[in-house]
Amino acid sequence: MADILFDNIEERQEIMNIALFLKDFCSEMQEYMAILKVLEGLKNQLVQNDFITETRQGVEQQLLLEFVKVFDKPNFNKEENCSVLLLHDRVEQIENVPYKSEIMNRLQALQKEFNEIVSTGNWRNKKVAHHDLKTLNEWNIDVVDFPKVEALIFKLDNILKIILKSVCFIQYKDQDQANLMKKYKHSLSELCDILNVCKEQGALS
């Protein structure tokens, strides 16, 4: 069994590298989602705050940018993209990958779900990846279904944990969204305290 399991260490290392990078991207996106949820919960209190509005828009844009990149084509101009499709191709190329069929099927299903999400308004091509002029004139962030984006990110995170555990023997602990939100609420509270001190000292005048 050991001979079969480690019959191509270099290619398995490639799988691990791609999966680890994608896992890091998932963790980043989960951080962004936690920030957006915290800001959403305070939207009534912060509705007129220009700084928070711009911050939220920036986080939304970065979340969507990372989201579309992890589901990018496996190659562009002969260079490889660290994406779900590249990971799928690597798994397909290597013999004796544990749970190979299940992993490939689940990665394909994720890619199909991504295509369905971005097909509404074609916002991947028209707004996030490129500044299509006509789309900019008509752009509304509501065209993006953020709950579906979030759900897909967690699905990707789950399959990456399976790959890392069964193929690369790396165990990952789940990121708790509740703890992430707690962290950012605390951080925002600290920021408020700092701003109050700055205000008292006249630093914001």
mmCIF file of C-alpha atoms in Angstrom, residues 98-199:
data_model
loop_
_atom_site.group_PDB
_atom_site.id
_atom_site.type_symbol
_atom_site.label_atom_id
_atom_site.label_comp_id
_atom_site.label_asym_id
_atom_site.label_seq_id
_atom_site.Cartn_x
_atom_site.Cartn_y
_atom_site.Cartn_z
ATOM 1 C CA PRO A 98 -7.241 8.431 -2.992
ATOM 2 C CA TYR A 99 -10.920 9.215 -3.664
ATOM 3 C CA LYS A 100 -9.910 10.378 -7.138
ATOM 4 C CA SER A 101 -13.354 10.082 -8.771
ATOM 5 C CA GLU A 102 -15.109 11.776 -5.865
ATOM 6 C CA ILE A 103 -12.590 14.627 -5.777
ATOM 7 C CA MET A 104 -12.789 15.218 -9.536
ATOM 8 C CA ASN A 105 -16.587 15.105 -9.544
ATOM 9 C CA ARG A 106 -16.844 17.543 -6.661
ATOM 10 C CA LEU A 107 -14.366 19.972 -8.219
ATOM 11 C CA GLN A 108 -16.301 19.841 -11.503
ATOM 12 C CA ALA A 109 -19.558 20.454 -9.626
ATOM 13 C CA LEU A 110 -18.027 23.497 -7.904
ATOM 14 C CA GLN A 111 -16.893 24.922 -11.227
ATOM 15 C CA LYS A 112 -20.364 24.403 -12.696
ATOM 16 C CA GLU A 113 -21.933 26.150 -9.714
ATOM 17 C CA PHE A 114 -19.484 29.048 -10.099
ATOM 18 C CA ASN A 115 -20.422 29.410 -13.776
ATOM 19 C CA GLU A 116 -24.094 29.565 -12.821
ATOM 20 C CA ILE A 117 -23.468 32.221 -10.154
ATOM 21 C CA VAL A 118 -21.491 34.552 -12.424
ATOM 22 C CA SER A 119 -23.796 34.037 -15.404
ATOM 23 C CA THR A 120 -26.325 36.413 -13.805
ATOM 24 C CA GLY A 121 -25.312 39.751 -15.270
ATOM 25 C CA ASN A 122 -22.015 38.225 -16.449
ATOM 26 C CA TRP A 123 -20.377 40.247 -13.675
ATOM 27 C CA ARG A 124 -17.213 38.152 -13.674
ATOM 28 C CA ASN A 125 -16.227 39.363 -17.157
ATOM 29 C CA LYS A 126 -18.035 42.688 -17.218
ATOM 30 C CA LYS A 127 -17.214 44.209 -13.821
ATOM 31 C CA VAL A 128 -14.751 42.248 -11.669
ATOM 32 C CA ALA A 129 -12.184 41.089 -14.213
ATOM 33 C CA HIS A 130 -12.702 43.967 -16.655
ATOM 34 C CA HIS A 131 -14.202 47.460 -16.599
ATOM 35 C CA ASP A 132 -16.825 47.055 -19.309
ATOM 36 C CA LEU A 133 -18.090 50.597 -19.961
ATOM 37 C CA LYS A 134 -21.733 49.676 -20.585
ATOM 38 C CA THR A 135 -21.797 47.560 -17.426
ATOM 39 C CA LEU A 136 -20.254 50.373 -15.365
ATOM 40 C CA ASN A 137 -23.084 52.673 -16.428
ATOM 41 C CA GLU A 138 -25.666 50.109 -15.278
ATOM 42 C CA TRP A 139 -23.797 48.387 -12.418
ATOM 43 C CA ASN A 140 -25.682 47.377 -9.285
ATOM 44 C CA ILE A 141 -23.948 45.258 -6.631
ATOM 45 C CA ASP A 142 -27.289 43.535 -5.965
ATOM 46 C CA VAL A 143 -26.702 41.462 -9.106
ATOM 47 C CA VAL A 144 -24.175 39.487 -7.078
ATOM 48 C CA ASP A 145 -25.774 36.768 -4.964
ATOM 49 C CA PHE A 146 -23.447 36.961 -1.954
ATOM 50 C CA PRO A 147 -25.119 34.070 -0.042
ATOM 51 C CA LYS A 148 -24.407 31.792 -3.021
ATOM 52 C CA VAL A 149 -20.847 33.109 -3.245
ATOM 53 C CA GLU A 150 -20.359 32.386 0.454
ATOM 54 C CA ALA A 151 -21.882 28.898 0.202
ATOM 55 C CA LEU A 152 -19.616 28.007 -2.711
ATOM 56 C CA ILE A 153 -16.524 29.209 -0.860
ATOM 57 C CA PHE A 154 -17.356 26.923 2.060
ATOM 58 C CA LYS A 155 -17.961 23.996 -0.314
ATOM 59 C CA LEU A 156 -14.553 24.599 -1.886
ATOM 60 C CA ASP A 157 -12.989 24.825 1.556
ATOM 61 C CA ASN A 158 -14.493 21.452 2.496
ATOM 62 C CA ILE A 159 -13.214 19.606 -0.580
ATOM 63 C CA LEU A 160 -9.775 21.160 -0.114
ATOM 64 C CA LYS A 161 -9.682 19.770 3.420
ATOM 65 C CA ILE A 162 -10.532 16.324 2.050
ATOM 66 C CA ILE A 163 -7.756 16.580 -0.543
ATOM 67 C CA LEU A 164 -5.198 17.807 1.966
ATOM 68 C CA LYS A 165 -6.134 15.085 4.452
ATOM 69 C CA SER A 166 -6.468 12.099 2.108
ATOM 70 C CA VAL A 167 -3.779 12.949 -0.449
ATOM 71 C CA CYS A 168 -1.322 15.122 1.476
ATOM 72 C CA PHE A 169 -1.950 13.959 5.071
ATOM 73 C CA ILE A 170 -2.504 17.505 6.334
ATOM 74 C CA GLN A 171 -5.300 18.071 8.843
ATOM 75 C CA TYR A 172 -7.016 21.471 8.870
ATOM 76 C CA LYS A 173 -9.283 22.865 11.539
ATOM 77 C CA ASP A 174 -12.389 24.694 10.345
ATOM 78 C CA GLN A 175 -12.440 28.470 10.495
ATOM 79 C CA ASP A 176 -15.335 29.504 12.703
ATOM 80 C CA GLN A 177 -17.263 32.382 11.149
ATOM 81 C CA ALA A 178 -18.717 33.314 14.523
ATOM 82 C CA ASN A 179 -15.214 33.727 15.958
ATOM 83 C CA LEU A 180 -14.107 35.709 12.918
ATOM 84 C CA MET A 181 -17.060 38.057 13.303
ATOM 85 C CA LYS A 182 -16.307 38.378 17.020
ATOM 86 C CA LYS A 183 -12.719 39.294 16.146
ATOM 87 C CA TYR A 184 -13.768 42.034 13.738
ATOM 88 C CA LYS A 185 -16.443 43.402 16.076
ATOM 89 C CA HIS A 186 -13.774 43.686 18.749
ATOM 90 C CA SER A 187 -11.405 45.293 16.252
ATOM 91 C CA LEU A 188 -14.069 47.813 15.226
ATOM 92 C CA SER A 189 -14.766 48.572 18.879
ATOM 93 C CA GLU A 190 -11.060 49.216 19.439
ATOM 94 C CA LEU A 191 -11.027 51.496 16.408
ATOM 95 C CA CYS A 192 -13.925 53.487 17.860
ATOM 96 C CA ASP A 193 -12.001 53.935 21.105
ATOM 97 C CA ILE A 194 -8.922 55.113 19.194
ATOM 98 C CA LEU A 195 -10.993 57.565 17.159
ATOM 99 C CA ASN A 196 -12.595 58.951 20.325
ATOM 100 C CA VAL A 197 -9.152 59.588 21.796
ATOM 101 C CA CYS A 198 -8.021 61.208 18.539
ATOM 102 C CA LYS A 199 -11.133 63.392 18.564
#
